[in-house]
Amino acid sequence: GHTADAQQMLCELAEQGVEVAQSNCAWLYYKGHALPRTVNATMRMLAVRRMLERAGQQGGADAHLRLGDMDWYGHGRTPNITAAAQHYFTASARRSQQASFALGYMHQFGKGVPRNLTLARRYYIKSGNRDHFTRYPSHFALALLAAQTVVEDLMILSVQLLGGGVEAQSIFLIPADEAQFAAMSCGIIGALVVGMMLLLGTCSLMVSCPEAPRDRPAPEEEEAAQRRVPDIAAWLHVDDAFEHVAHNPRRGIGVGA
């Protein structure tokens, strides 16, 4: 049909050196089209790589991006992250947004390149500075990178306070991938939440703690105090009587006075 004729014409243009045709022909080879049915998966991936390498030699950023993906995942050969990084560098220099995002990730976790959070941030910004579908993922990656920086600083500070050395920091505090970073962040957040709950619980107990009861007098002392009250009243009454007699000596002291 016409599809087979179009595929044949496209691959002929690729053989003639047309860069766009070479990239499209590589995609056809990857899907298993425009090749004899006797070609196995390994030979098919070699044909894809050959077409992409020819397209990359002519300045195709997309071709280097696909070559980097093939080296990363090991299509047609053993995975080689360092070789993938080289292809991503070339594609990023030719304004590939996806390659810049991949380099940001690799620098963030030290995959195939030295770990450098500053370069990771720079590549994430580069991947999202234009209207491209990597714009929102890059903003999200920048937020995670900022969170990672804060979490690592807190953990390094805690290790330093506990007397840990550089080896402990490099082994336990630097995440190797996003899964380890997520686990480390959850641990830090959980510890902070537990600490805040303990602090609030302690403060609430201190505020609601009742005052210590005062010492109550013994029962014997209470009875003595009750007996002393009428005695004092009687003495006051006698004093009033003597004062009345002093003013009226003829009447004396009597009950009816």
CSV table of C-alpha atoms in Angstrom, one decimal:
chain,number,residue,atom,x,y,z
A,1,GLY,CA,0.0,0.0,0.0
A,2,HIS,CA,0.9,3.7,0.2
A,3,THR,CA,2.2,3.3,3.7
A,4,ALA,CA,5.0,0.9,2.6
A,5,ASP,CA,5.8,3.2,-0.3
A,6,ALA,CA,6.1,6.2,2.0
A,7,GLN,CA,8.3,4.3,4.4
A,8,GLN,CA,10.6,3.2,1.6
A,9,MET,CA,10.8,6.8,0.2
A,10,LEU,CA,11.6,8.1,3.7
A,11,CYS,CA,14.4,5.7,4.3
A,12,GLU,CA,15.8,6.5,0.8
A,13,LEU,CA,15.9,10.2,1.8
A,14,ALA,CA,17.6,9.2,5.0
A,15,GLU,CA,20.3,7.3,3.1
A,16,GLN,CA,20.8,10.4,1.0
A,17,GLY,CA,21.7,12.4,4.2
A,18,VAL,CA,18.4,14.3,5.0
A,19,GLU,CA,18.6,14.8,8.8
A,20,VAL,CA,14.8,14.9,9.4
A,21,ALA,CA,14.4,11.8,7.3
A,22,GLN,CA,17.1,10.0,9.2
A,23,SER,CA,15.4,10.7,12.6
A,24,ASN,CA,12.0,9.6,11.2
A,25,CYS,CA,13.6,6.4,9.7
A,26,ALA,CA,15.2,5.6,13.0
A,27,TRP,CA,11.7,5.8,14.6
A,28,LEU,CA,10.3,3.5,12.0
A,29,TYR,CA,13.2,1.0,12.7
A,30,TYR,CA,12.5,1.2,16.4
A,31,LYS,CA,8.8,0.3,15.8
A,32,GLY,CA,9.8,-2.6,13.6
A,33,HIS,CA,8.7,-1.0,10.2
A,34,ALA,CA,10.7,-0.7,7.0
A,35,LEU,CA,12.9,-3.7,7.9
A,36,PRO,CA,12.8,-7.3,6.8
A,37,ARG,CA,11.0,-9.6,9.2
A,38,THR,CA,14.1,-11.7,9.7
A,39,VAL,CA,15.8,-8.9,11.5
A,40,ASN,CA,15.9,-9.6,15.3
A,41,ALA,CA,15.7,-7.1,18.1
A,42,THR,CA,19.4,-6.6,18.5
A,43,MET,CA,19.9,-5.9,14.8
A,44,ARG,CA,17.0,-3.6,14.8
A,45,MET,CA,18.4,-1.5,17.6
A,46,LEU,CA,21.8,-1.3,15.9
A,47,ALA,CA,20.0,0.0,12.8
A,48,VAL,CA,18.2,2.6,14.9
A,49,ARG,CA,21.5,3.7,16.5
A,50,ARG,CA,23.2,4.0,13.1
A,51,MET,CA,20.5,6.3,11.8
A,52,LEU,CA,20.4,8.4,14.9
A,53,GLU,CA,24.2,8.8,14.9
A,54,ARG,CA,24.1,9.9,11.3
A,55,ALA,CA,21.4,12.4,12.2
A,56,GLY,CA,23.4,13.6,15.2
A,57,GLN,CA,26.4,14.3,13.0
A,58,GLN,CA,24.3,16.8,11.1
A,59,GLY,CA,23.4,18.7,14.2
A,60,GLY,CA,20.2,17.0,15.2
A,61,ALA,CA,19.5,17.7,18.9
A,62,ASP,CA,16.6,15.2,18.8
A,63,ALA,CA,19.0,12.5,17.6
A,64,HIS,CA,21.4,13.0,20.5
A,65,LEU,CA,18.5,13.0,22.9
A,66,ARG,CA,17.3,9.6,21.6
A,67,LEU,CA,20.9,8.2,21.7
A,68,GLY,CA,21.1,9.3,25.3
A,69,ASP,CA,17.9,7.5,26.1
A,70,MET,CA,19.2,4.4,24.4
A,71,ASP,CA,22.4,4.5,26.4
A,72,TRP,CA,20.5,5.2,29.6
A,73,TYR,CA,18.1,2.2,29.2
A,74,GLY,CA,20.5,-0.1,27.4
A,75,HIS,CA,18.7,-0.5,24.1
A,76,GLY,CA,20.9,-2.5,21.9
A,77,ARG,CA,23.9,-2.5,24.3
A,78,THR,CA,24.7,-2.5,28.0
A,79,PRO,CA,23.4,0.6,29.8
A,80,ASN,CA,26.0,3.4,30.0
A,81,ILE,CA,24.9,6.4,31.9
A,82,THR,CA,28.2,8.3,31.3
A,83,ALA,CA,27.7,7.9,27.5
A,84,ALA,CA,24.1,9.0,28.0
A,85,ALA,CA,25.2,12.2,29.8
A,86,GLN,CA,27.5,13.0,26.9
A,87,HIS,CA,24.7,12.8,24.4
A,88,TYR,CA,22.5,14.9,26.7
A,89,PHE,CA,25.2,17.5,27.0
A,90,THR,CA,25.3,17.8,23.2
A,91,ALA,CA,21.5,17.9,22.9
A,92,SER,CA,21.2,20.5,25.6
A,93,ALA,CA,23.8,22.7,23.9
A,94,ARG,CA,21.5,22.5,20.8
A,95,ARG,CA,18.5,23.7,22.9
A,96,SER,CA,16.8,20.5,23.7
A,97,GLN,CA,14.6,21.1,26.7
A,98,GLN,CA,14.2,17.4,27.5
A,99,ALA,CA,18.0,16.9,27.5
A,100,SER,CA,18.4,19.8,29.9
A,101,PHE,CA,15.8,18.3,32.3
A,102,ALA,CA,17.7,14.9,32.1
A,103,LEU,CA,20.9,16.7,33.0
A,104,GLY,CA,19.2,18.4,35.9
A,105,TYR,CA,18.2,15.1,37.3
A,106,MET,CA,21.6,13.5,36.7
A,107,HIS,CA,23.4,16.4,38.5
A,108,GLN,CA,20.8,16.3,41.3
A,109,PHE,CA,21.5,12.7,42.2
A,110,GLY,CA,25.0,12.2,40.7
A,111,LYS,CA,24.0,9.8,37.9
A,112,GLY,CA,26.8,9.6,35.4
A,113,VAL,CA,28.1,13.0,36.4
A,114,PRO,CA,29.5,14.5,39.6
A,115,ARG,CA,26.7,15.5,42.0
A,116,ASN,CA,26.2,19.3,41.9
A,117,LEU,CA,22.9,20.8,43.1
A,118,THR,CA,23.8,24.2,41.7
A,119,LEU,CA,24.2,22.8,38.1
A,120,ALA,CA,21.0,20.8,38.7
A,121,ARG,CA,19.1,23.9,39.4
A,122,ARG,CA,20.6,25.6,36.4
A,123,TYR,CA,19.6,22.8,34.0
A,124,TYR,CA,16.1,22.7,35.5
A,125,ILE,CA,15.7,26.4,34.9
A,126,LYS,CA,17.0,26.0,31.4
A,127,SER,CA,14.5,23.2,30.6
A,128,GLY,CA,11.5,25.3,31.7
A,129,ASN,CA,12.4,28.8,30.5
A,130,ARG,CA,10.3,28.5,27.3
A,131,ASP,CA,6.8,27.3,26.5
A,132,HIS,CA,7.5,23.6,26.4
A,133,PHE,CA,5.9,20.6,27.9
A,134,THR,CA,8.8,20.3,30.3
A,135,ARG,CA,8.0,23.7,31.8
A,136,TYR,CA,5.7,22.5,34.7
A,137,PRO,CA,7.8,19.4,35.4
A,138,SER,CA,10.9,21.6,35.7
A,139,HIS,CA,9.1,23.9,38.2
A,140,PHE,CA,8.1,20.9,40.2
A,141,ALA,CA,11.6,19.5,40.1
A,142,LEU,CA,13.0,22.9,41.3
A,143,ALA,CA,10.6,22.8,44.3
A,144,LEU,CA,11.8,19.3,45.2
A,145,LEU,CA,15.4,20.4,44.8
A,146,ALA,CA,14.9,23.2,47.2
A,147,ALA,CA,13.3,20.8,49.7
A,148,GLN,CA,16.1,18.4,49.2
A,149,THR,CA,18.7,21.2,49.9
A,150,VAL,CA,16.9,22.1,53.2
A,151,VAL,CA,16.6,18.5,54.3
A,152,GLU,CA,20.2,17.7,53.6
A,153,ASP,CA,21.4,20.8,55.4
A,154,LEU,CA,19.3,19.8,58.5
A,155,MET,CA,20.7,16.3,58.5
A,156,ILE,CA,24.3,17.4,58.0
A,157,LEU,CA,23.9,19.9,60.8
A,158,SER,CA,22.5,17.2,63.1
A,159,VAL,CA,25.3,14.8,62.2
A,160,GLN,CA,27.9,17.6,62.9
A,161,LEU,CA,26.3,18.3,66.3
A,162,LEU,CA,26.4,14.6,67.1
A,163,GLY,CA,30.1,14.4,66.1
A,164,GLY,CA,29.8,12.6,62.8
A,165,GLY,CA,32.5,12.9,60.2
A,166,VAL,CA,32.5,13.5,56.5
A,167,GLU,CA,32.2,9.8,55.7
A,168,ALA,CA,28.9,9.6,57.6
A,169,GLN,CA,27.6,12.5,55.8
A,170,SER,CA,28.5,11.2,52.4
A,171,ILE,CA,27.1,7.7,53.1
A,172,PHE,CA,23.9,8.3,54.9
A,173,LEU,CA,22.9,11.9,54.0
A,174,ILE,CA,23.3,12.1,50.2
A,175,PRO,CA,20.4,10.4,48.4
A,176,ALA,CA,21.2,8.2,45.4
A,177,ASP,CA,17.9,8.6,43.7
A,178,GLU,CA,14.4,10.1,44.2
A,179,ALA,CA,13.2,7.1,46.1
A,180,GLN,CA,15.9,7.4,48.8
A,181,PHE,CA,15.3,11.2,48.9
A,182,ALA,CA,11.6,10.6,49.5
A,183,ALA,CA,12.3,8.2,52.3
A,184,MET,CA,14.8,10.5,53.9
A,185,SER,CA,12.4,13.5,53.6
A,186,CYS,CA,9.6,11.4,55.2
A,187,GLY,CA,11.8,10.4,58.0
A,188,ILE,CA,12.8,14.0,58.7
A,189,ILE,CA,9.3,15.3,58.5
A,190,GLY,CA,8.0,12.5,60.8
A,191,ALA,CA,10.7,13.3,63.3
A,192,LEU,CA,9.8,17.0,63.3
A,193,VAL,CA,6.1,16.2,63.7
A,194,VAL,CA,6.7,13.9,66.6
A,195,GLY,CA,9.0,16.5,68.2
A,196,MET,CA,6.4,19.2,67.8
A,197,MET,CA,3.7,17.0,69.3
A,198,LEU,CA,5.9,16.1,72.3
A,199,LEU,CA,6.6,19.8,72.8
A,200,LEU,CA,3.0,20.9,72.6
A,201,GLY,CA,2.0,18.0,74.9
A,202,THR,CA,4.6,19.1,77.5
A,203,CYS,CA,3.4,22.7,77.3
A,204,SER,CA,-0.2,21.8,77.7
A,205,LEU,CA,0.6,19.7,80.8
A,206,MET,CA,2.5,22.6,82.3
A,207,VAL,CA,-0.3,25.0,81.7
A,208,SER,CA,-3.1,22.7,83.0
A,209,CYS,CA,-1.2,21.4,86.1
A,210,PRO,CA,-3.2,22.3,89.3
A,211,GLU,CA,-1.6,24.1,92.2
A,212,ALA,CA,-0.3,22.0,95.1
A,213,PRO,CA,-2.9,21.7,97.9
A,214,ARG,CA,-2.1,23.6,101.0
A,215,ASP,CA,-1.5,21.8,104.3
A,216,ARG,CA,-4.7,21.5,106.2
A,217,PRO,CA,-4.6,21.6,110.0
A,218,ALA,CA,-5.1,18.5,112.0
A,219,PRO,CA,-8.6,17.7,113.4
A,220,GLU,CA,-7.4,18.4,117.0
A,221,GLU,CA,-6.3,21.9,116.0
A,222,GLU,CA,-9.6,22.6,114.2
A,223,GLU,CA,-11.5,21.6,117.4
A,224,ALA,CA,-9.3,23.8,119.6
A,225,ALA,CA,-9.8,26.7,117.2
A,226,GLN,CA,-13.6,26.2,117.4
A,227,ARG,CA,-13.5,26.1,121.2
A,228,ARG,CA,-11.4,29.3,121.4
A,229,VAL,CA,-14.0,31.4,119.5
A,230,PRO,CA,-16.7,31.3,122.3
A,231,ASP,CA,-14.1,31.9,125.0
A,232,ILE,CA,-12.9,35.0,123.2
A,233,ALA,CA,-16.5,36.2,122.9
A,234,ALA,CA,-17.2,35.5,126.6
A,235,TRP,CA,-14.1,37.5,127.6
A,236,LEU,CA,-15.3,40.4,125.5
A,237,HIS,CA,-18.7,40.3,127.2
A,238,VAL,CA,-17.0,40.4,130.6
A,239,ASP,CA,-15.0,43.4,129.7
A,240,ASP,CA,-18.1,45.2,128.6
A,241,ALA,CA,-19.7,44.4,132.0
A,242,PHE,CA,-16.8,45.7,134.0
A,243,GLU,CA,-16.8,48.9,132.0
A,244,HIS,CA,-20.6,49.3,132.7
A,245,VAL,CA,-20.0,48.9,136.5
A,246,ALA,CA,-17.2,51.4,136.4
A,247,HIS,CA,-19.6,54.0,135.0
A,248,ASN,CA,-22.5,52.9,137.4
A,249,PRO,CA,-21.0,51.6,140.6
A,250,ARG,CA,-24.3,51.3,142.5
A,251,ARG,CA,-25.9,48.8,140.2
A,252,GLY,CA,-23.2,46.1,140.3
A,253,ILE,CA,-22.8,43.3,137.9
A,254,GLY,CA,-25.9,41.3,137.3
A,255,VAL,CA,-27.6,39.2,134.7
A,256,GLY,CA,-30.2,41.7,133.9
A,257,ALA,CA,-27.7,44.6,133.6
